[in-house]
Amino acid sequence: MFCDPFIFRNRLYLFNRFGTSLLCIAISGSDRAEVRILNTYPDGKSDRPNNRYANRCLLLLDEILLVYCHQRLDKPDEEPQLWKLELGPMKWHRLQLLLNHHLPMGRVCLRQAAFEPTAFLHGECGRSTCQEKAHLYQISLEQECVKVHICFLGAPQSIIKPVCSAETFAIKKISLQHSTNPLLEHRLTFYSEMYVCVPL
C-alpha cells in the first residue's frame, strides 16, 4: 500500500506504507505515466525511519523532504521522530528534535507558511495528563541542518549539540485552552543526531 504523496520535479511520489521505498510516477513530459519503485538509503549509522510508525507528515523544501513520524504501532508511547530525506541521493538523516514541552502525537499537521521560511507544527498532545489538548508551534526553517548544502562527518554519540551553530531559537507556543497566560515561550532545536554539520 502506498500513501503520503508529494510532488517533486513533475513526478508524484508515494511512500510504501510498510517500508521506506517510494513509488514514482511521471506526471508530465515524454515519460508521462512512467512508474518506478525507488529505494531510499540509510545514513552513516545504517539507520532510517522505522516502518512501524503509523503516520507521517511531510514538508517539501526544495530538494529536502522533512518527515515527522508519529504514532508507532508496536510502541504507542514512543516519541515522534523527525527525518530529512535528500531527494537527490535519496539518503536519510535523522534530525534530533529537542523540545522542552510535549510533542504532538495525534492528528498532526506540518505546514509551511506562504512566502516565509517558517513552518507550523500542530497536533494533539501525547500525554493524557496534559492540561492542554493540543499544541501549536512556530518553527524557523533557516537552519543549516535542513539545507541541501551540508556535508556530514562522523562524530561521537556523546555530542549533545552540533559543532556548527544549528540555530537554537525561541518559538511561540499557543495554548488552545483558556488560560491566564495563553502565549508561552518554549525552545526548539533541530540538529543532525550523530553528525557534525559543516557548510561547504
Coordinates of N, CA and C in Angstrom, one line a residue, residues 97-200:
L97 N 15.0 16.3 17.5 CA 14.0 17.3 17.8 C 14.0 17.5 19.3
L98 N 14.5 18.6 19.8 CA 14.6 18.9 21.2 C 13.5 19.9 21.6
L99 N 12.7 19.6 22.5 CA 11.6 20.4 22.8 C 11.4 20.3 24.3
N100 N 11.3 21.5 25.0 CA 11.1 21.4 26.5 C 9.6 21.4 26.8
H101 N 8.8 21.0 25.9 CA 7.4 20.9 26.2 C 6.9 19.6 25.4
H102 N 5.7 19.2 25.5 CA 5.2 18.0 25.0 C 5.2 18.0 23.4
L103 N 5.5 16.8 22.9 CA 5.5 16.6 21.4 C 4.1 16.3 20.9
P104 N 3.6 16.9 19.8 CA 2.4 16.5 19.2 C 2.4 15.0 18.7
M105 N 1.4 14.3 19.1 CA 1.4 12.8 18.8 C 0.2 12.4 17.9
G106 N -0.9 13.1 18.0 CA -2.1 12.7 17.3 C -2.7 13.8 16.4
R107 N -3.3 13.4 15.3 CA -3.8 14.4 14.3 C -2.9 15.5 14.0
V108 N -1.6 15.1 13.7 CA -0.6 16.1 13.5 C -0.6 16.7 12.1
C109 N -0.3 18.0 12.0 CA -0.2 18.7 10.7 C 1.1 19.5 10.7
L110 N 1.9 19.4 9.7 CA 3.1 20.2 9.5 C 2.9 21.0 8.2
R111 N 2.9 22.3 8.3 CA 2.7 23.1 7.1 C 3.7 24.3 7.1
Q112 N 4.1 24.7 5.9 CA 4.9 25.9 5.7 C 4.1 27.1 5.4
A113 N 4.5 28.2 6.0 CA 3.8 29.5 5.8 C 4.1 30.0 4.4
A114 N 3.2 30.7 3.7 CA 3.4 31.2 2.4 C 4.4 32.3 2.4
F115 N 5.4 32.2 1.5 CA 6.4 33.2 1.3 C 7.3 33.5 2.5
E116 N 7.4 32.6 3.4 CA 8.2 32.8 4.6 C 8.9 31.5 4.9
P117 N 10.2 31.6 5.5 CA 10.9 30.4 5.9 C 10.4 29.9 7.3
T118 N 9.2 29.7 7.4 CA 8.5 29.3 8.7 C 7.6 28.2 8.5
A119 N 7.5 27.3 9.4 CA 6.6 26.2 9.4 C 5.8 26.2 10.7
F120 N 4.7 25.5 10.7 CA 3.8 25.3 11.8 C 3.6 23.9 12.1
L121 N 3.8 23.4 13.3 CA 3.5 22.1 13.7 C 2.4 22.1 14.7
H122 N 1.3 21.3 14.4 CA 0.2 21.3 15.3 C -0.3 19.9 15.5
G123 N -0.7 19.6 16.7 CA -1.2 18.2 16.9 C -1.7 18.0 18.4
E124 N -2.4 16.9 18.6 CA -2.9 16.6 19.9 C -1.7 16.1 20.8
C125 N -1.7 16.5 22.0 CA -0.7 16.1 23.0 C -0.7 14.6 23.2
G126 N 0.5 14.0 23.3 CA 0.6 12.6 23.6 C 0.5 12.2 25.1
R127 N 0.4 13.2 25.9 CA 0.3 12.9 27.4 C -1.1 13.2 27.9
S128 N -1.7 12.1 28.4 CA -3.1 12.2 28.9 C -3.2 13.2 30.1
T129 N -2.1 13.4 30.8 CA -2.2 14.3 32.0 C -2.0 15.8 31.6
C130 N -1.8 16.1 30.3 CA -1.5 17.5 29.9 C -2.8 18.3 30.0
Q131 N -2.7 19.5 30.5 CA -3.9 20.3 30.7 C -4.4 20.9 29.3
E132 N -3.5 20.9 28.3 CA -3.8 21.4 27.0 C -4.1 20.2 26.1
K133 N -5.1 20.2 25.3 CA -5.5 19.1 24.5 C -4.5 19.0 23.3
A134 N -4.1 20.2 22.8 CA -3.2 20.2 21.6 C -2.2 21.3 21.7
H135 N -1.2 21.2 20.9 CA -0.1 22.2 20.9 C 0.2 22.7 19.5
L136 N 0.5 24.0 19.4 CA 0.9 24.6 18.2 C 2.2 25.3 18.3
Y137 N 3.1 25.0 17.4 CA 4.5 25.5 17.4 C 4.8 26.2 16.1
Q138 N 5.5 27.3 16.2 CA 6.1 28.0 15.0 C 7.5 27.7 14.9
I139 N 8.0 27.3 13.7 CA 9.3 26.7 13.6 C 10.1 27.5 12.5
S140 N 11.3 27.9 12.7 CA 12.1 28.6 11.7 C 12.7 27.5 10.8
L141 N 12.7 27.7 9.5 CA 13.3 26.7 8.6 C 14.7 27.2 8.1
E142 N 15.2 28.3 8.6 CA 16.5 28.9 8.2 C 17.6 28.3 9.1
Q143 N 17.7 27.0 9.1 CA 18.8 26.3 9.9 C 19.6 25.4 8.9
E144 N 20.9 25.4 9.2 CA 21.8 24.6 8.3 C 21.4 23.2 8.1
C145 N 20.9 22.5 9.2 CA 20.6 21.1 9.1 C 19.5 20.8 8.2
V146 N 18.7 21.7 7.8 CA 17.6 21.5 6.8 C 17.9 22.0 5.4
K147 N 19.1 22.4 5.2 CA 19.5 22.9 3.9 C 20.3 21.8 3.1
V148 N 20.3 21.9 1.8 CA 20.9 20.9 1.0 C 22.4 20.9 1.0
H149 N 23.0 22.1 1.2 CA 24.5 22.3 1.1 C 25.2 21.9 2.4
I150 N 25.0 20.7 2.9 CA 25.6 20.3 4.2 C 26.4 19.1 3.9
C151 N 27.6 19.1 4.5 CA 28.5 17.9 4.5 C 28.4 17.3 5.9
F152 N 28.3 16.0 5.9 CA 28.2 15.3 7.2 C 29.5 14.5 7.5
L153 N 30.0 14.7 8.7 CA 31.2 14.0 9.1 C 30.9 13.2 10.4
G154 N 31.5 12.0 10.5 CA 31.2 11.2 11.7 C 31.6 11.9 13.0
A155 N 30.8 11.7 14.0 CA 31.1 12.3 15.3 C 30.6 11.3 16.4
P156 N 31.2 11.4 17.6 CA 30.9 10.5 18.7 C 29.4 10.7 19.1
Q157 N 28.8 9.6 19.6 CA 27.4 9.7 20.0 C 27.2 10.6 21.2
S158 N 28.2 10.9 22.0 CA 28.1 11.7 23.2 C 27.8 13.2 22.9
I159 N 27.9 13.6 21.6 CA 27.7 15.0 21.3 C 26.3 15.4 21.6
I160 N 26.1 16.5 22.3 CA 24.8 17.0 22.8 C 24.3 18.1 21.8
K161 N 25.2 18.9 21.3 CA 24.8 19.9 20.3 C 25.8 19.9 19.2
P162 N 25.4 20.5 18.1 CA 26.3 20.4 16.9 C 27.5 21.4 17.0
V163 N 28.5 21.1 16.3 CA 29.7 21.9 16.3 C 29.4 23.2 15.6
C164 N 28.7 23.1 14.4 CA 28.2 24.4 13.8 C 27.0 24.9 14.6
S165 N 26.7 26.2 14.4 CA 25.6 26.7 15.2 C 24.3 26.4 14.5
A166 N 23.8 25.1 14.6 CA 22.5 24.8 14.2 C 21.6 25.6 15.1
E167 N 20.9 26.5 14.5 CA 20.2 27.6 15.2 C 19.3 27.1 16.3
T168 N 19.5 27.6 17.5 CA 18.6 27.4 18.6 C 17.7 28.7 18.7
F169 N 16.4 28.6 18.7 CA 15.6 29.7 18.6 C 14.4 29.6 19.5
A170 N 13.8 30.8 19.8 CA 12.6 30.8 20.6 C 11.4 30.7 19.6
I171 N 10.5 29.9 20.0 CA 9.3 29.7 19.2 C 8.1 30.0 20.0
K172 N 7.0 30.4 19.4 CA 5.8 30.7 20.1 C 4.9 29.4 20.3
K173 N 4.5 29.1 21.5 CA 3.6 28.0 21.7 C 2.3 28.6 22.1
I174 N 1.2 28.3 21.4 CA -0.1 29.0 21.6 C -1.0 28.0 22.3
S175 N -1.5 28.3 23.5 CA -2.4 27.4 24.2 C -3.8 27.4 23.5
L176 N -4.3 26.3 23.4 CA -5.6 26.2 22.7 C -6.8 26.1 23.7
Q177 N -6.5 26.2 25.0 CA -7.5 26.3 26.0 C -7.4 27.7 26.7
H178 N -8.5 28.0 27.4 CA -8.5 29.3 28.1 C -7.4 29.3 29.2
S179 N -6.7 30.3 29.3 CA -5.6 30.3 30.3 C -5.3 31.8 30.7
T180 N -4.7 32.0 31.9 CA -4.4 33.4 32.3 C -3.1 33.8 31.5
N181 N -2.4 32.9 30.9 CA -1.2 33.2 30.1 C -1.2 32.3 28.9
P182 N -2.0 32.7 27.9 CA -2.2 31.8 26.7 C -1.0 31.8 25.8
L183 N -0.1 32.7 25.9 CA 1.1 32.7 25.0 C 2.3 32.5 25.8
L184 N 2.9 31.3 25.6 CA 4.1 30.9 26.4 C 5.3 30.7 25.4
E185 N 6.4 30.9 26.0 CA 7.7 30.7 25.2 C 8.3 29.4 25.5
H186 N 8.6 28.7 24.4 CA 9.4 27.4 24.5 C 10.5 27.5 23.5
R187 N 11.4 26.5 23.6 CA 12.5 26.5 22.7 C 12.6 25.2 22.0
L188 N 13.1 25.2 20.7 CA 13.1 24.1 19.9 C 14.5 24.1 19.1
T189 N 15.1 22.9 19.0 CA 16.3 22.8 18.2 C 16.3 21.7 17.3
F190 N 16.7 21.9 16.0 CA 17.0 20.8 15.1 C 18.5 20.6 15.0
Y191 N 18.9 19.4 15.0 CA 20.3 19.1 14.6 C 20.5 17.7 14.2
S192 N 21.5 17.4 13.4 CA 21.7 16.0 12.9 C 22.2 15.2 14.0
E193 N 21.6 14.1 14.4 CA 21.8 13.4 15.7 C 23.2 12.9 15.8
M194 N 23.8 12.3 14.8 CA 25.1 11.7 15.0 C 26.2 12.3 14.2
Y195 N 26.0 13.6 13.8 CA 26.9 14.2 12.9 C 27.3 15.6 13.3
V196 N 28.5 16.0 12.8 CA 28.9 17.4 12.8 C 28.5 18.0 11.5
C197 N 27.8 19.2 11.5 CA 27.4 19.8 10.3 C 28.5 20.8 9.9
V198 N 28.9 20.7 8.6 CA 30.0 21.6 8.1 C 29.5 22.2 6.8
P199 N 29.2 23.5 6.7 CA 28.8 24.1 5.4 C 29.9 23.9 4.4
L200 N 29.6 23.7 3.2 CA 30.6 23.6 2.1 C 31.1 24.9 1.7

